Amino acid sequence: MPHRDVPLHVDAVGRDHKFGQILRKACCGLDNKCSVYPLTFDKNENMAAKKKSVAMHTNYLSACSFTNSDMQILTASGDGTCALWDVESGQLLQSFHGHGADVLCLDLAPSETGNTFVSGGCDKKAMVWDMRSGQCVQAFETHESDINSVRYYPSGDAFASGSDDATCRLYDLRADREVAIYSKESIIFGASSVDFSLSGRLLFAGYNDYTINVWDVLKGSRVSILFGHENRVSTLRVSPDGTAFCSGSWDHTLRVWA
């Protein structure tokens, strides 16, 4: 498969979106910007020259994600806010104020018609937002330290979070409460990234002790622990078909698990 190397200012990478034969990648980082790159497999194209700055915050950007409309992008920032931007014009469409500290993560609701997203931050809060009104519609404050990762359950009725308090937690949006804690006394390092299996039965969580733990969502028990990385796991994501997942680490490697 052909590949392209593009110099990025990247601290976080958003989802890919395909427009005809063009793939767009959004990335963000410590320069307070979110940029979009049109990626092609033509080696004669200068991708870096086509970089387009879409969003500007007053502090670093920690996360970004295209919305279901493809023409808008959500960002989370160390300035304590999230924001919705128009990709083409770069115009700020909506800002989301409510976190009391750096916002570290966000995830868009999986429904095609969904207009909500969840965010987590250094204020130990997980907040659910209405993108149309800019208002927080639900907030959860049960973690004891920074929330590094949030991910919606496949049905969109719940979400999981991973925190520096060494726990992952499950929140039921219909019941408006925490319904499960995934932890063990032997786990003393923070959880940096979480994602669900395609069925929602398993929760994969990367930790700062270089491991990936696999949790049974219903039973609350750990079913497996995966070793391989040589530094903290910074991100992971399950493949769209659910047959594998990929993890990224501070050891400068990506690993695919199946």
Coordinates of C-alpha atoms in Angstrom, one line a residue:
M1 CA 0.0 0.0 0.0
P2 CA 1.4 3.4 -0.9
H3 CA 2.1 5.8 2.0
R4 CA 2.8 9.5 2.5
D5 CA 4.8 11.2 5.2
V6 CA 3.5 14.6 6.2
P7 CA 5.2 16.8 8.8
L8 CA 2.6 17.5 11.5
H9 CA 2.5 19.8 14.5
V10 CA 0.5 17.0 16.0
D11 CA -0.3 16.2 19.5
A12 CA -3.7 14.6 18.6
V13 CA -5.1 13.3 15.4
G14 CA -8.7 13.4 14.5
R15 CA -10.7 11.0 12.3
D16 CA -10.1 10.6 8.6
H17 CA -12.8 11.5 6.2
K18 CA -12.9 10.6 2.5
F19 CA -14.1 13.0 -0.1
G20 CA -14.0 11.3 -3.5
Q21 CA -10.4 10.3 -3.9
I22 CA -9.2 12.8 -1.3
L23 CA -8.7 11.9 2.4
R24 CA -8.7 14.6 4.9
K25 CA -6.8 14.4 8.2
A26 CA -7.3 16.8 11.1
C27 CA -4.6 17.3 13.6
C28 CA -3.9 19.6 16.5
G29 CA -1.2 20.3 19.1
L30 CA 0.8 22.6 21.2
D31 CA 0.7 25.5 18.7
N32 CA -3.0 26.2 19.7
K33 CA -4.1 25.3 16.2
C34 CA -6.2 22.7 14.5
S35 CA -5.2 22.0 10.9
V36 CA -6.7 20.0 8.1
Y37 CA -4.6 18.3 5.4
P38 CA -5.9 16.9 2.1
L39 CA -4.1 13.6 1.7
T40 CA -3.5 11.9 -1.6
F41 CA -1.2 9.1 -2.8
D42 CA 0.4 11.3 -5.4
K43 CA 4.0 11.6 -4.4
N44 CA 4.4 14.8 -6.4
E45 CA 1.8 16.6 -4.2
N46 CA 3.2 18.8 -1.4
M47 CA 0.7 18.0 1.4
A48 CA 2.3 20.3 3.9
A49 CA 1.8 23.2 1.6
K50 CA -1.9 22.5 1.5
K51 CA -2.3 22.6 5.2
K52 CA -5.3 24.7 6.3
S53 CA -5.6 26.1 9.8
V54 CA -9.2 25.7 10.9
A55 CA -9.3 26.4 14.6
M56 CA -7.4 28.7 17.0
H57 CA -7.6 28.4 20.8
T58 CA -5.7 30.4 23.4
N59 CA -3.9 27.3 24.7
Y60 CA -2.8 24.0 23.4
L61 CA -5.3 21.7 21.6
S62 CA -5.7 18.2 23.1
A63 CA -8.2 16.6 20.8
C64 CA -10.1 17.0 17.6
S65 CA -12.8 15.2 15.7
F66 CA -14.8 15.7 12.5
T67 CA -18.6 15.7 13.1
N68 CA -21.1 13.6 11.2
S69 CA -21.6 16.4 8.7
D70 CA -18.0 16.1 7.6
M71 CA -17.8 19.9 7.2
Q72 CA -17.4 20.7 10.9
I73 CA -14.8 19.9 13.4
L74 CA -14.8 19.7 17.2
T75 CA -11.8 20.7 19.3
A76 CA -10.8 20.5 22.9
S77 CA -8.2 22.8 24.5
G78 CA -6.1 23.5 27.5
D79 CA -7.9 26.8 27.6
G80 CA -10.8 25.0 29.3
T81 CA -13.2 25.1 26.4
C82 CA -14.4 23.0 23.5
A83 CA -15.4 24.5 20.2
L84 CA -17.2 23.7 16.9
W85 CA -15.7 25.1 13.7
D86 CA -16.6 25.3 10.0
V87 CA -13.9 23.4 8.1
E88 CA -14.1 25.5 4.9
S89 CA -14.3 29.0 6.4
G90 CA -12.6 28.4 9.8
Q91 CA -15.5 30.2 11.4
L92 CA -16.3 29.5 15.0
L93 CA -19.8 28.1 15.1
Q94 CA -20.2 27.3 18.8
S95 CA -18.1 27.4 22.0
F96 CA -18.6 25.2 25.0
H97 CA -17.8 26.6 28.4
G98 CA -18.1 24.7 31.7
H99 CA -14.9 22.9 32.5
G100 CA -12.9 24.4 35.2
A101 CA -9.5 23.4 33.8
D102 CA -7.8 21.9 30.8
V103 CA -10.1 19.8 28.5
L104 CA -8.1 16.7 27.6
C105 CA -10.5 14.6 25.5
L106 CA -13.7 14.4 23.6
D107 CA -15.9 11.9 21.7
L108 CA -18.8 12.5 19.4
A109 CA -22.0 10.5 19.9
P110 CA -22.2 7.6 17.4
S111 CA -25.7 8.3 16.1
E112 CA -25.8 9.7 12.6
T113 CA -28.4 12.2 13.9
G114 CA -26.7 12.7 17.2
N115 CA -26.0 16.3 18.2
T116 CA -24.1 15.6 21.4
F117 CA -20.5 14.9 22.5
V118 CA -18.8 14.1 25.7
S119 CA -15.6 15.7 27.1
G120 CA -13.3 15.1 30.0
G121 CA -10.6 17.2 31.7
C122 CA -8.3 18.1 34.5
D123 CA -11.2 19.2 36.6
K124 CA -12.1 15.5 37.0
K125 CA -15.4 16.2 35.2
A126 CA -17.0 14.4 32.3
M127 CA -19.5 16.6 30.5
V128 CA -22.1 15.9 27.8
W129 CA -22.9 18.8 25.5
D130 CA -25.6 19.7 23.0
M131 CA -23.8 21.0 19.9
R132 CA -26.8 23.1 18.8
S133 CA -27.3 25.1 22.0
G134 CA -23.7 25.0 23.4
Q135 CA -25.1 23.9 26.8
C136 CA -23.9 21.1 29.0
V137 CA -26.8 18.7 29.4
Q138 CA -25.2 16.2 31.8
A139 CA -22.1 16.2 34.1
F140 CA -20.4 13.5 36.1
E141 CA -17.9 14.1 38.8
T142 CA -16.9 10.7 40.3
H143 CA -13.2 10.5 39.2
E144 CA -10.5 11.5 41.6
S145 CA -8.0 12.9 39.1
D146 CA -7.7 14.0 35.5
I147 CA -9.9 12.4 32.8
N148 CA -7.6 11.5 29.9
S149 CA -10.0 9.7 27.6
V150 CA -13.8 9.3 27.0
R151 CA -15.5 7.0 24.5
Y152 CA -19.2 6.4 23.8
Y153 CA -20.7 2.9 24.1
P154 CA -21.6 1.6 20.6
S155 CA -25.3 2.3 21.2
G156 CA -24.7 5.8 22.4
D157 CA -26.6 5.2 25.6
A158 CA -23.5 5.3 27.8
F159 CA -19.8 6.2 27.8
A160 CA -16.6 5.1 29.4
S161 CA -13.8 7.2 30.8
G162 CA -10.2 6.6 31.7
S163 CA -8.4 8.6 34.4
D164 CA -5.1 9.3 36.2
D165 CA -6.9 7.9 39.3
A166 CA -6.1 4.4 37.8
T167 CA -9.7 3.6 37.1
C168 CA -12.0 3.4 34.1
R169 CA -15.7 4.1 34.7
L170 CA -18.9 3.5 32.8
Y171 CA -21.7 6.1 32.9
D172 CA -25.3 5.4 31.8
L173 CA -26.8 8.4 30.2
R174 CA -30.4 7.3 30.6
A175 CA -29.9 6.6 34.3
D176 CA -27.8 9.7 34.7
R177 CA -25.2 8.0 36.9
E178 CA -22.1 6.0 37.1
V179 CA -22.8 2.3 36.8
A180 CA -19.4 0.6 36.9
I181 CA -15.8 1.0 38.0
Y182 CA -13.0 -1.0 36.4
S183 CA -10.1 -1.2 38.7
K184 CA -7.8 -3.5 40.6
E185 CA -5.6 -2.9 43.6
S186 CA -2.5 -3.9 41.6
I187 CA -3.3 -1.1 39.0
I188 CA -1.7 2.1 40.3
F189 CA -1.0 3.9 37.1
G190 CA -3.4 6.1 35.2
A191 CA -5.5 5.0 32.3
S192 CA -4.7 7.1 29.2
S193 CA -7.1 5.8 26.5
V194 CA -10.2 3.7 26.3
D195 CA -12.4 2.1 23.5
F196 CA -15.1 -0.5 23.3
S197 CA -15.3 -3.7 21.3
L198 CA -17.8 -3.6 18.4
S199 CA -20.4 -5.4 20.6
G200 CA -19.7 -3.2 23.6
R201 CA -19.0 -6.3 25.8
L202 CA -15.3 -5.5 26.2
L203 CA -13.5 -2.3 27.2
F204 CA -9.9 -1.9 26.1
A205 CA -7.9 0.5 28.2
G206 CA -4.3 1.7 27.8
Y207 CA -2.3 2.6 30.9
N208 CA 0.8 4.5 31.8
D209 CA 2.5 1.3 33.1
Y210 CA 2.9 0.3 29.4
T211 CA 0.1 -2.3 29.5
I212 CA -3.4 -2.7 27.9
N213 CA -6.1 -4.1 30.1
V214 CA -9.2 -5.7 28.7
W215 CA -12.3 -5.5 30.9
D216 CA -15.6 -7.3 30.8
V217 CA -18.1 -4.4 30.7
L218 CA -21.0 -6.3 32.3
K219 CA -19.1 -8.3 34.9
G220 CA -16.6 -5.5 35.7
S221 CA -13.7 -8.0 35.8
R222 CA -10.4 -8.0 33.9
V223 CA -10.3 -10.7 31.3
S224 CA -6.9 -10.1 29.9
I225 CA -3.7 -8.0 30.1
L226 CA -1.6 -7.3 27.1
F227 CA 2.1 -6.6 27.2
G228 CA 4.3 -5.3 24.4
H229 CA 4.8 -1.6 24.6
E230 CA 8.0 -0.3 26.2
N231 CA 6.6 3.0 27.4
R232 CA 3.2 4.4 28.3
V233 CA 0.3 3.7 26.0
S234 CA -1.1 7.0 24.7
T235 CA -3.9 6.0 22.5
L236 CA -5.9 3.0 21.1
R237 CA -8.8 2.5 18.7
V238 CA -10.8 -0.5 17.7
S239 CA -11.1 -1.1 13.9
P240 CA -14.4 -0.4 12.3
D241 CA -15.1 -4.1 11.7
G242 CA -14.2 -5.0 15.3
T243 CA -11.6 -7.7 14.4
A244 CA -8.6 -5.8 15.8
F245 CA -7.4 -2.7 17.6
C246 CA -4.4 -0.5 17.3
S247 CA -2.4 1.1 20.1
G248 CA 0.1 3.9 20.1
S249 CA 2.8 4.5 22.7
W250 CA 5.5 6.8 23.9
D251 CA 7.9 4.1 22.7
H252 CA 7.3 5.5 19.2
T253 CA 5.5 2.4 17.9
L254 CA 2.0 1.4 16.8
R255 CA 0.9 -2.1 17.5
V256 CA -2.1 -4.0 16.0
W257 CA -3.8 -6.6 18.2
A258 CA -6.1 -9.3 16.9

